[in-house]
PDB file of C-alpha atoms and ligand atoms in Angstrom:
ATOM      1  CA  UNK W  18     -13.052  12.749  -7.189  1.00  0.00           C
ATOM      2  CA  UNK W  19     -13.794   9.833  -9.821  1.00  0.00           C
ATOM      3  CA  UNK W  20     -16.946  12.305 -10.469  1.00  0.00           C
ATOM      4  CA  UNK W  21     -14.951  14.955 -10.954  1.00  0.00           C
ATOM      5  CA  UNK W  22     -12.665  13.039 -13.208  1.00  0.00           C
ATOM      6  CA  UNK W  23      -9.499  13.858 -10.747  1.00  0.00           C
ATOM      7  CA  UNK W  24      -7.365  11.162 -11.014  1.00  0.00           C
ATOM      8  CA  UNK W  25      -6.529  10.133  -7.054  1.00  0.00           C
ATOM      9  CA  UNK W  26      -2.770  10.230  -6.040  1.00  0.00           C
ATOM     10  CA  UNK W  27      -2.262   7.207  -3.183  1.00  0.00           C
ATOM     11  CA  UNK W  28       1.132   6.041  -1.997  1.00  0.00           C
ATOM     12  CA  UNK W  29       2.010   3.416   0.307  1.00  0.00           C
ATOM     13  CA  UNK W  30       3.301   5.013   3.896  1.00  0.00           C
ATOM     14  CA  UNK W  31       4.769   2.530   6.952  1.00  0.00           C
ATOM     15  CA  UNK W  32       6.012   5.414   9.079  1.00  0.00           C
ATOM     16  CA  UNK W  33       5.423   8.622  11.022  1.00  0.00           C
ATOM     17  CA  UNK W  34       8.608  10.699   8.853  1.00  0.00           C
ATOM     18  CA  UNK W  35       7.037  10.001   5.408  1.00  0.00           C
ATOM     19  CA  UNK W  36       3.170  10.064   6.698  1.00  0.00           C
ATOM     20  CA  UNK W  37       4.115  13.894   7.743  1.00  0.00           C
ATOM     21  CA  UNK W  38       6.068  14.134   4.419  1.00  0.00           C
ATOM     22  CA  UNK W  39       2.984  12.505   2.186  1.00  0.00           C
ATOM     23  CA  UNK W  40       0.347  14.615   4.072  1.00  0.00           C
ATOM     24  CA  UNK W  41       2.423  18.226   4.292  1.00  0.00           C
ATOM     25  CA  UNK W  42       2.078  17.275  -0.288  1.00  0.00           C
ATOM     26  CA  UNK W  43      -0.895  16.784  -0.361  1.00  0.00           C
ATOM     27  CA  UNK W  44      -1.264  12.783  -1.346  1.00  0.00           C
ATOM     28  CA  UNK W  45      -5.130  11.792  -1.283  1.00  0.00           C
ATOM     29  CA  UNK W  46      -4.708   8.686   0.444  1.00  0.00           C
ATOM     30  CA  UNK W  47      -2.291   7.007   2.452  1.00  0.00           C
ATOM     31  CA  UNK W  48      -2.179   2.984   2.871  1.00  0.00           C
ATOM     32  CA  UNK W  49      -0.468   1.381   5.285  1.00  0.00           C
ATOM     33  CA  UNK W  50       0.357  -2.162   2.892  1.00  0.00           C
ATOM     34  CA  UNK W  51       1.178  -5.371   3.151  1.00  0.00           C
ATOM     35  CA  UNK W  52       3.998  -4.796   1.080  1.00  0.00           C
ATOM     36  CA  UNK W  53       5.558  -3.735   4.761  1.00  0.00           C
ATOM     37  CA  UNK W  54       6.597  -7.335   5.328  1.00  0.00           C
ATOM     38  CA  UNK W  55       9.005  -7.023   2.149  1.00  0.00           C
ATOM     39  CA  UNK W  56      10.367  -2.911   2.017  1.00  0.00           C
ATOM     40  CA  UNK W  57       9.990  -2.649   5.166  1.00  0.00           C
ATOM     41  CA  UNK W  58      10.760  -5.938   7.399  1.00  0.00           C
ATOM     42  CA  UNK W  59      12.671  -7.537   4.905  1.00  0.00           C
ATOM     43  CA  UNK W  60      10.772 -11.052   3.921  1.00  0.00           C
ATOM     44  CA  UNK W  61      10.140 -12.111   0.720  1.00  0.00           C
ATOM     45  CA  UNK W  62       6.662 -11.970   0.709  1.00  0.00           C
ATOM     46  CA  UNK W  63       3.604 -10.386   2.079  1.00  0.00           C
ATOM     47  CA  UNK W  64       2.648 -13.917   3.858  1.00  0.00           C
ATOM     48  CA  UNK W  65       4.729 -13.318   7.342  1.00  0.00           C
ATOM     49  CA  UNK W  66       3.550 -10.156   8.280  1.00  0.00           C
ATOM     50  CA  UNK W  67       0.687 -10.053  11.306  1.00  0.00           C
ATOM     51  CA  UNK W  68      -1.616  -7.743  12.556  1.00  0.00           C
ATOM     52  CA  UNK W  69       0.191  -6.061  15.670  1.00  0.00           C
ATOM     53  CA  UNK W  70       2.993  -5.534  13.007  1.00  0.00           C
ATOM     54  CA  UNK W  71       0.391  -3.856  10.622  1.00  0.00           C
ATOM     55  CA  UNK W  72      -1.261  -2.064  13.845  1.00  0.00           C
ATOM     56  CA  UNK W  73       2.354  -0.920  15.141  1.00  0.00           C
ATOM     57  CA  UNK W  74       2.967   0.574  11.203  1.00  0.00           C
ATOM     58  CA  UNK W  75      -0.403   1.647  10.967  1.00  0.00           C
ATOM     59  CA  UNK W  76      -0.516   3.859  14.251  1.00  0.00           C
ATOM     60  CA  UNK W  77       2.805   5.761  13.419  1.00  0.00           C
ATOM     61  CA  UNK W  78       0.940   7.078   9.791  1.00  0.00           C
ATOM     62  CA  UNK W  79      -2.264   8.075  11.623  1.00  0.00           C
ATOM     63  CA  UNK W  80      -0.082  10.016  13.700  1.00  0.00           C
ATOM     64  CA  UNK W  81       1.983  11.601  11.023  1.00  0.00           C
ATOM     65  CA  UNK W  82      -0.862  11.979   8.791  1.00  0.00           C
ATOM     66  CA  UNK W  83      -3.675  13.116  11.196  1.00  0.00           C
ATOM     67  CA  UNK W  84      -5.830  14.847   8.243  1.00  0.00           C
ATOM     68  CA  UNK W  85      -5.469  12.162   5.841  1.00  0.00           C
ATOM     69  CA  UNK W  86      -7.644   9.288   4.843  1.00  0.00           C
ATOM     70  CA  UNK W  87      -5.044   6.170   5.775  1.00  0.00           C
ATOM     71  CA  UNK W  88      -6.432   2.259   4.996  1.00  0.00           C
ATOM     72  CA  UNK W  89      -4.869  -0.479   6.414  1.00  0.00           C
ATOM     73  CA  UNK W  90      -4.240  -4.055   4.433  1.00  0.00           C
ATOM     74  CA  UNK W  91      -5.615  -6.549   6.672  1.00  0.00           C
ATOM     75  CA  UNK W  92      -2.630  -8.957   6.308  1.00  0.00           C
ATOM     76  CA  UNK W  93      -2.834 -13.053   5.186  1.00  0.00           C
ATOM     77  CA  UNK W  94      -5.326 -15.326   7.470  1.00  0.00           C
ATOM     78  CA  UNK W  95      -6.880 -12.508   9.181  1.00  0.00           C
ATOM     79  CA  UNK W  96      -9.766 -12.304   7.601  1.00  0.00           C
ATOM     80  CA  UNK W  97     -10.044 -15.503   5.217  1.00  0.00           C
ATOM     81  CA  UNK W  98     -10.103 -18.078   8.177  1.00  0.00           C
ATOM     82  CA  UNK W  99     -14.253 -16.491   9.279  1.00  0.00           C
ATOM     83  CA  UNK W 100     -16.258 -13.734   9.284  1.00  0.00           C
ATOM     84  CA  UNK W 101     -15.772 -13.415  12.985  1.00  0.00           C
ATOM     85  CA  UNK W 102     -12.008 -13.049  12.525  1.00  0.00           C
ATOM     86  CA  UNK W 103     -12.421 -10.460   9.623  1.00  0.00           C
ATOM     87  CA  UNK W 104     -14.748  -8.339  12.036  1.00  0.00           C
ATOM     88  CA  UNK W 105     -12.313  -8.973  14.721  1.00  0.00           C
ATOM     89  CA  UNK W 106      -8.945  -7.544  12.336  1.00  0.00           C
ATOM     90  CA  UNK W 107     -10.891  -5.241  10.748  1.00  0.00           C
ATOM     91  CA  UNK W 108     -12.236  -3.924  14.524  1.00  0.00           C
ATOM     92  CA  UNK W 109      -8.930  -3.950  15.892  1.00  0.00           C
ATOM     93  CA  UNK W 110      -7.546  -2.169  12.810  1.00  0.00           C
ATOM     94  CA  UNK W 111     -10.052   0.655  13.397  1.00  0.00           C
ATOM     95  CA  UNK W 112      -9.927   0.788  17.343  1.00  0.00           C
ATOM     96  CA  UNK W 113      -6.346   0.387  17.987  1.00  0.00           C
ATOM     97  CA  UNK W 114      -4.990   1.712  14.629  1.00  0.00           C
ATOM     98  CA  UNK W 115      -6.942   4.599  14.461  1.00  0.00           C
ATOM     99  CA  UNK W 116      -6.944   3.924  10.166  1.00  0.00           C
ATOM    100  CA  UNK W 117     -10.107   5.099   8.174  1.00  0.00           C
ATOM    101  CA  UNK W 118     -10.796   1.811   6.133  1.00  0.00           C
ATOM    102  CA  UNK W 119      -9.020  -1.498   5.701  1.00  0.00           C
ATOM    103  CA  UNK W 120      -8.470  -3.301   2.757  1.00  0.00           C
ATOM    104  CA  UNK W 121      -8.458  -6.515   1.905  1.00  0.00           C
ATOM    105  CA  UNK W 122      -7.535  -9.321  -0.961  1.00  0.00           C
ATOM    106  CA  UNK W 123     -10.086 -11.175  -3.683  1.00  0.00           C
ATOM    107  CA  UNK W 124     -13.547 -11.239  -5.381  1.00  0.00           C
ATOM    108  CA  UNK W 125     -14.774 -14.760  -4.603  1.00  0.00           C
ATOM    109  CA  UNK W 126     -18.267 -15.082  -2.903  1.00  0.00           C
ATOM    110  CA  UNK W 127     -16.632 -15.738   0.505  1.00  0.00           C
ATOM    111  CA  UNK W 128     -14.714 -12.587   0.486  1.00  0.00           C
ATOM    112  CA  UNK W 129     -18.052 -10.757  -0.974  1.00  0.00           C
ATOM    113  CA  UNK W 130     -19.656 -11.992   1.937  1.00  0.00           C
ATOM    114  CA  UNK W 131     -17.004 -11.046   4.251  1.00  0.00           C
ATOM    115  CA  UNK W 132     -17.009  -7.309   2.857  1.00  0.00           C
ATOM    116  CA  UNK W 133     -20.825  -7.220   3.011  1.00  0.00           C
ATOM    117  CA  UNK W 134     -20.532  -8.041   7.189  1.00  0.00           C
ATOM    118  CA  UNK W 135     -17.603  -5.495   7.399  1.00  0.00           C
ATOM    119  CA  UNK W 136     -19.255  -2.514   5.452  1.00  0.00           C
ATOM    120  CA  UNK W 137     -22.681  -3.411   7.828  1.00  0.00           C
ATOM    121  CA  UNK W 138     -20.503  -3.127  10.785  1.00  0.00           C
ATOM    122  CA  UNK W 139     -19.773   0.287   9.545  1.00  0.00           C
ATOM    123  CA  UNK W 140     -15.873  -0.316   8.290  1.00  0.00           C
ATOM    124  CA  UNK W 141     -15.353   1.238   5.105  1.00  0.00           C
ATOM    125  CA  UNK W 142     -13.362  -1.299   2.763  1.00  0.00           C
ATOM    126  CA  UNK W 143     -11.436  -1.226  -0.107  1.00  0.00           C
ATOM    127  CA  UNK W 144     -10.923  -4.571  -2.908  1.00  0.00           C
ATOM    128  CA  UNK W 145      -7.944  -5.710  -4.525  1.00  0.00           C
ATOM    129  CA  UNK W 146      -7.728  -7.847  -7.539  1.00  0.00           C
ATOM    130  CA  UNK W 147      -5.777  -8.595 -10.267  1.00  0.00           C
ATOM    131  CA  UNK W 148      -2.352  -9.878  -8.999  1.00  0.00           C
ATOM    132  CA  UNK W 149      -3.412 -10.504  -4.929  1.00  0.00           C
ATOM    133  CA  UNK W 150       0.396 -10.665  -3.440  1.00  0.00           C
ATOM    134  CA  UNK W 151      -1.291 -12.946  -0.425  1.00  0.00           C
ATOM    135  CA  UNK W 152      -1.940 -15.685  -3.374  1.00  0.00           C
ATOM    136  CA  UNK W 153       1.661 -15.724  -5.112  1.00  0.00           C
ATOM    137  CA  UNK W 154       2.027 -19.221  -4.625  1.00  0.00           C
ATOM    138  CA  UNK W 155      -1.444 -20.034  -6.081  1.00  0.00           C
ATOM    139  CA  UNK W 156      -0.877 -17.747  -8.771  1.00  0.00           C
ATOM    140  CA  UNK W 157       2.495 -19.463  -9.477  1.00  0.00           C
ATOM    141  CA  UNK W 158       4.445 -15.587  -9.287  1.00  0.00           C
ATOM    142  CA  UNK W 159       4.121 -11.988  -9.734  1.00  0.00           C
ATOM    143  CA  UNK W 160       2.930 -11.817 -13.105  1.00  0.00           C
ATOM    144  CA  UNK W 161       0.184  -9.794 -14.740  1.00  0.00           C
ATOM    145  CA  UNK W 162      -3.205 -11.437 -14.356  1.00  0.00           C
ATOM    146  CA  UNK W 163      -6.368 -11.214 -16.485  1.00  0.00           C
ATOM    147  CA  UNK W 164      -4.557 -11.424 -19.409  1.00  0.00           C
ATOM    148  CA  UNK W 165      -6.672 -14.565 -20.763  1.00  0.00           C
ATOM    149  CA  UNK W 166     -10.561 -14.027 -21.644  1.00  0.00           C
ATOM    150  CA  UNK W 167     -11.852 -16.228 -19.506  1.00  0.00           C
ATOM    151  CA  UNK W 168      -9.408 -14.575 -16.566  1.00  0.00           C
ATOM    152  CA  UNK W 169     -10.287 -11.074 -17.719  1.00  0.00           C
ATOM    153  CA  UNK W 170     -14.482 -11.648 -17.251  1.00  0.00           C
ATOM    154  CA  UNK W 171     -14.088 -13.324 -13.846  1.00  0.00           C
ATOM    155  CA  UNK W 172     -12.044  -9.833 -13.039  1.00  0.00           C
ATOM    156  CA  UNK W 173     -15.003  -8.028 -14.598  1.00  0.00           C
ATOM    157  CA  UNK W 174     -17.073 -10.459 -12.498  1.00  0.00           C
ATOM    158  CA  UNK W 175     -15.290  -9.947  -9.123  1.00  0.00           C
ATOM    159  CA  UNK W 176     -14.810  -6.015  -9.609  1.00  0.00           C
ATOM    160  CA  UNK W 177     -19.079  -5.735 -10.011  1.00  0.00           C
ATOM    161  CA  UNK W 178     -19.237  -8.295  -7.197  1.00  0.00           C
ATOM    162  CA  UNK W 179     -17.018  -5.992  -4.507  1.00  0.00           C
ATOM    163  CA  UNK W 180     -18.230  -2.828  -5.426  1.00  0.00           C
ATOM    164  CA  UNK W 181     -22.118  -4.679  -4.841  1.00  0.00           C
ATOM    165  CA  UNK W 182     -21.198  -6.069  -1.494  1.00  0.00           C
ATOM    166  CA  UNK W 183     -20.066  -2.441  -0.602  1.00  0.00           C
ATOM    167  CA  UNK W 184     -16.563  -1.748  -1.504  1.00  0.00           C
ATOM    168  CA  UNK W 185     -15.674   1.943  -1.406  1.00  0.00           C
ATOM    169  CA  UNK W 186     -12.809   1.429  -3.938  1.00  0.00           C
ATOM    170  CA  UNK W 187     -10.722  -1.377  -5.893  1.00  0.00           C
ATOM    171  CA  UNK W 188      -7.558  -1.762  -6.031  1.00  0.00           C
ATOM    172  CA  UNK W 189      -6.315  -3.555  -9.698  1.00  0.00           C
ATOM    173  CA  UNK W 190      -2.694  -4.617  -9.953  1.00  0.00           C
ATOM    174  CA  UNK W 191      -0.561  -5.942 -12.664  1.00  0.00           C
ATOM    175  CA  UNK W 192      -3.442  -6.367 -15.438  1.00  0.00           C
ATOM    176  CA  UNK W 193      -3.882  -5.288 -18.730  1.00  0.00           C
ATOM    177  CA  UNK W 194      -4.878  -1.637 -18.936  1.00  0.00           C
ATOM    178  CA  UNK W 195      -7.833  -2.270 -21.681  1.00  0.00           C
ATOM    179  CA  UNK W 196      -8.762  -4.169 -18.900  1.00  0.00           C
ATOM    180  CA  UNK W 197      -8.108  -2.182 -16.132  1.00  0.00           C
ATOM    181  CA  UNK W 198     -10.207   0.857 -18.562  1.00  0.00           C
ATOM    182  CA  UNK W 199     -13.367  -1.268 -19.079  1.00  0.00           C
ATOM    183  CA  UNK W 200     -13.480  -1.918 -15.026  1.00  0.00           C
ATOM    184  CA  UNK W 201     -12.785   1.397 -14.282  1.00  0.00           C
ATOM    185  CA  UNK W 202     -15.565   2.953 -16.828  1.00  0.00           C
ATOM    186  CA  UNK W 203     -18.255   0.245 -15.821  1.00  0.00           C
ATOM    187  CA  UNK W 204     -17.658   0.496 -11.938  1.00  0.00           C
ATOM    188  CA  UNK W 205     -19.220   3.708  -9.911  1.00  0.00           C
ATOM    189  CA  UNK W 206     -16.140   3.341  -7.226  1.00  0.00           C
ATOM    190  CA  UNK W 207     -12.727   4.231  -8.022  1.00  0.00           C
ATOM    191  CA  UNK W 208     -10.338   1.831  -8.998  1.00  0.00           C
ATOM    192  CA  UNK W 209      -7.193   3.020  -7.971  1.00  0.00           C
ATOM    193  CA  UNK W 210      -3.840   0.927 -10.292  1.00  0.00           C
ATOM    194  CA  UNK W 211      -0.738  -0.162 -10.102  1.00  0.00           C
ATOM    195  CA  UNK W 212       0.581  -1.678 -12.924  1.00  0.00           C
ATOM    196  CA  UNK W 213      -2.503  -1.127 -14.521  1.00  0.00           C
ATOM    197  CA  UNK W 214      -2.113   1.449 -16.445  1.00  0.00           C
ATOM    198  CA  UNK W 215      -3.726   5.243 -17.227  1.00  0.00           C
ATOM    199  CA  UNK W 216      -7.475   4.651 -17.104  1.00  0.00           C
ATOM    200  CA  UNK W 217      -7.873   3.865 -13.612  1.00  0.00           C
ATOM    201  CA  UNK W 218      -9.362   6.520 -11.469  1.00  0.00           C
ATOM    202  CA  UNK W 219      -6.234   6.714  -9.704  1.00  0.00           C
ATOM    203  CA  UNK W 220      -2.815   5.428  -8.882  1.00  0.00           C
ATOM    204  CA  UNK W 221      -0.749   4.012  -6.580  1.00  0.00           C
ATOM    205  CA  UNK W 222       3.146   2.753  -5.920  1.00  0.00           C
ATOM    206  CA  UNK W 223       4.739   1.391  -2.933  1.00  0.00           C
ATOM    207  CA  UNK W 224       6.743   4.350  -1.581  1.00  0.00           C
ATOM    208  CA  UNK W 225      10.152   2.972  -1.589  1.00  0.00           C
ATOM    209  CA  UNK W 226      10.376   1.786  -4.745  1.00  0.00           C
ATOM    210  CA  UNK W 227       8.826   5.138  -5.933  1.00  0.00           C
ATOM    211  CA  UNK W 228      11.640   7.035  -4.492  1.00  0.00           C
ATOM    212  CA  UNK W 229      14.820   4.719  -5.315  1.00  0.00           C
ATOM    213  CA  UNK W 230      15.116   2.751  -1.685  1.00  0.00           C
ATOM    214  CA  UNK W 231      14.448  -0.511  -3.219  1.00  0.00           C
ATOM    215  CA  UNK W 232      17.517  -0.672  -5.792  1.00  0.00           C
ATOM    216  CA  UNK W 233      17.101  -3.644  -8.554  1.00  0.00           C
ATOM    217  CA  UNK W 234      13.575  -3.594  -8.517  1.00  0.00           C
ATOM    218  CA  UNK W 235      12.676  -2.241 -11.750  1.00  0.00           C
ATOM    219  CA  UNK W 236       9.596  -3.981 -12.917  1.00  0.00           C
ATOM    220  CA  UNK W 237       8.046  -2.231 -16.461  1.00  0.00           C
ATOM    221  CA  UNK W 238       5.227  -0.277 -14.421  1.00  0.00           C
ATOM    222  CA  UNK W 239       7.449   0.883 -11.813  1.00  0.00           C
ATOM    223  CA  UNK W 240       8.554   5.064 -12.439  1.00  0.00           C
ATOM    224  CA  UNK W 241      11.187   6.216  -9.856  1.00  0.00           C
ATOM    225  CA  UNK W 242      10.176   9.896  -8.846  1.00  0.00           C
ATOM    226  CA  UNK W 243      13.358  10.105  -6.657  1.00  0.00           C
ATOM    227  CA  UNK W 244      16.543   8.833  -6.267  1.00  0.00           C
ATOM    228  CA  UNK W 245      16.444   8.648  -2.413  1.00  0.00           C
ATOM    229  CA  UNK W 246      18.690   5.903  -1.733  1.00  0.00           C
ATOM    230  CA  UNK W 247      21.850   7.448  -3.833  1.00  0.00           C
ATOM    231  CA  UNK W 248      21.627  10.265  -1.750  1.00  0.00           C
ATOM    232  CA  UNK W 249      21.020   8.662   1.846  1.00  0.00           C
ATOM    233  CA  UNK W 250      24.225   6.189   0.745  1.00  0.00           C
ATOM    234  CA  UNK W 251      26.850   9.190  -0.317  1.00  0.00           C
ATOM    235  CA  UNK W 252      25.080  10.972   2.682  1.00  0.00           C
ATOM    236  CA  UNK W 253      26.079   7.561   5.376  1.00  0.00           C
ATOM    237  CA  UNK W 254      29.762   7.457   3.539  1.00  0.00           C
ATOM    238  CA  UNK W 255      30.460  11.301   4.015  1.00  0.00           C
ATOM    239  CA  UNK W 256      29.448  10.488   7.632  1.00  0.00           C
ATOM    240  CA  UNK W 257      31.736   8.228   8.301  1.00  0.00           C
ATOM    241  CA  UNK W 258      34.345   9.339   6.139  1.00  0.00           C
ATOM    242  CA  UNK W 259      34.372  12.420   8.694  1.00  0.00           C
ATOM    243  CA  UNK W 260      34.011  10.600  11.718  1.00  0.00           C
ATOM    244  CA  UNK W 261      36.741   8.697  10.830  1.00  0.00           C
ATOM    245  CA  UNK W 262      38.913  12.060   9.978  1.00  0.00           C
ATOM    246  CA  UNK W 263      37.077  13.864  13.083  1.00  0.00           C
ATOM    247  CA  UNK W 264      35.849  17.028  10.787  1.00  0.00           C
ATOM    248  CA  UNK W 265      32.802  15.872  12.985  1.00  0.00           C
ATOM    249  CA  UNK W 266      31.456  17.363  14.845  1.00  0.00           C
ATOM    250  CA  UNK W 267      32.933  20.514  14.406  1.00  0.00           C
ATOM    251  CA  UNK W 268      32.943  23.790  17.209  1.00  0.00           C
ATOM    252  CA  UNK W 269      29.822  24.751  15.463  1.00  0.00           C
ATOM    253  CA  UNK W 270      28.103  21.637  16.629  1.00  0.00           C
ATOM    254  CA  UNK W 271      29.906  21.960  20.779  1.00  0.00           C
ATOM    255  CA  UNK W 272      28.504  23.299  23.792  1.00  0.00           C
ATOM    256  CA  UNK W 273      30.682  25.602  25.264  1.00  0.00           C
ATOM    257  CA  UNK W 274      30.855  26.830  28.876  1.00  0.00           C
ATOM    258  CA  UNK W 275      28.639  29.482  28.397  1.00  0.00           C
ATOM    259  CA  UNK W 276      25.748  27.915  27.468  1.00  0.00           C
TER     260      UNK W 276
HETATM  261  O1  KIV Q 304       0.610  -3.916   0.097  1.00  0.00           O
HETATM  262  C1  KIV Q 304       0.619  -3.008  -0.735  1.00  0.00           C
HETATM  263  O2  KIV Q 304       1.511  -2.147  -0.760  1.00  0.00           O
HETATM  264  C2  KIV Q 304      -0.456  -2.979  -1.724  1.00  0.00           C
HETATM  265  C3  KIV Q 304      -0.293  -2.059  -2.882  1.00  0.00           C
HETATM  266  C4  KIV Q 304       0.680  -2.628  -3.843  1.00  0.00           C
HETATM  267  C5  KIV Q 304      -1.581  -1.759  -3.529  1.00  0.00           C
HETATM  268  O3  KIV Q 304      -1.392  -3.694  -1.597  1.00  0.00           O
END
């Protein structure tokens, strides 16, 4: 597609309803993120979530989404502690999660060298960089990254380093999108932003906040393509508005005798 110059649609997917949903309209990719732990399970950060949580997630999309290309983030500490463990994640993700890739945070020459075993294993796997959510402590917040020259050439640096150790795409997130164009235009993979502006090859937003089921989160980069969450909350009230009143259920919605 990035030969073609067709920009690549991905959104984030956690369950079988929306995997169905995202596949049935055609979405190019489907990952299964980290960002679970927080739209999903509710913790502040990506850090809690583990792998069986990631597998459990990541087995309901393949099974909504049979004909689509789904990766899976390998979550925090399951692949930085050794390559063995990486192999290990990354195995399980493919064996028990049935996913097409995994992905997987930094540019450093560990993580290089952790791709490099992972591709030669025969696992497909996609980079991040820019703001890596499994760092947000050591990047003191959620703020755009590369902003700084030196910052922006060890991005440069990183983003030539993945796609050399094998990466089959890059994620960039919150940096500059001069940046994010001059990675994009010098790498041969995709790069596939969020909060990265137009030039990458291809974007991508975490579902719920895409469709209005995260209310107050309303960072600049964020567009809401739906208002999902109005409607599911006047939807719950009516509910119980007619529960309460006992319009429902109605005849139309009773067995009778007859069968
Ligand atoms: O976990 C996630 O949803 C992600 C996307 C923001 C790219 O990594």
């Amino acid at each position: 597609m990035k030969r073609r110059d067709e920009p690549i649609a991905v959104l984030t997917c956690y369950d079988v309803l929306f995997a169905r949903l995202l596949e049935a309209e055609g979405v190019d990719m489907l990952l299964v993120g980290d960002s679970l732990a927080q739209v999903v399970l509710g913790y502040d950060s990506t850090l809690p979530v583990t792998m069986d949580e990631m597998l459990h997630h990541g087995r309901a999309v393949v099974r909504g989404a049979p004909h689509t290309f789904v990766v899976l983030d390998l979550p925090f500490l399951s692949y930085q502690v050794s390559i063995e463990r990486a192999l290990e994640s990354a195995g399980r993700a493919m064996k028990e999660g049935g996913v097409q890739a995994v992905k997987l945070e930094g540019g450093d020459p560990d993580t290089c060298e952790t791709v490099r075993r992972l591709v030669a294993a025969g696992i497909p796997v996609m980079g991040h960089l820019g703001l890596t959510p499994q760092s947000v402590h050591a990047l003191g917040g959620y703020r755009v990254q590369g902003r700084e020259a030196e910052a922006a050439d060890r991005l440069r640096r990183q983003a030539a380093a993945l796609e050399d150790a094998g990466c089959f795409s890059l994620v960039l997130e919150l940096v500059p999108g001069e940046l994010a164009r001059e990675v994009s235009d010098e790498l041969e993979i995709p790069t596939i932003g969020i909060g990265a502006g137009p030039h990458c090859d291809g974007q991508v937003l975490v579902l719920p906040d895409a469709l209005g089921l995260n209310p107050g989160f309303e960072p600049r980069f964020l567009k809401r393509f739906a208002e999902l969450g109005e409607g599911a909350r006047a939807g719950v009230r009516m509910y119980v508005e007619e529960v309460r009143n006992r319009r429902f259920p109605g005849p139309e919605h009773t067995f009778g005798e007859e069968g």
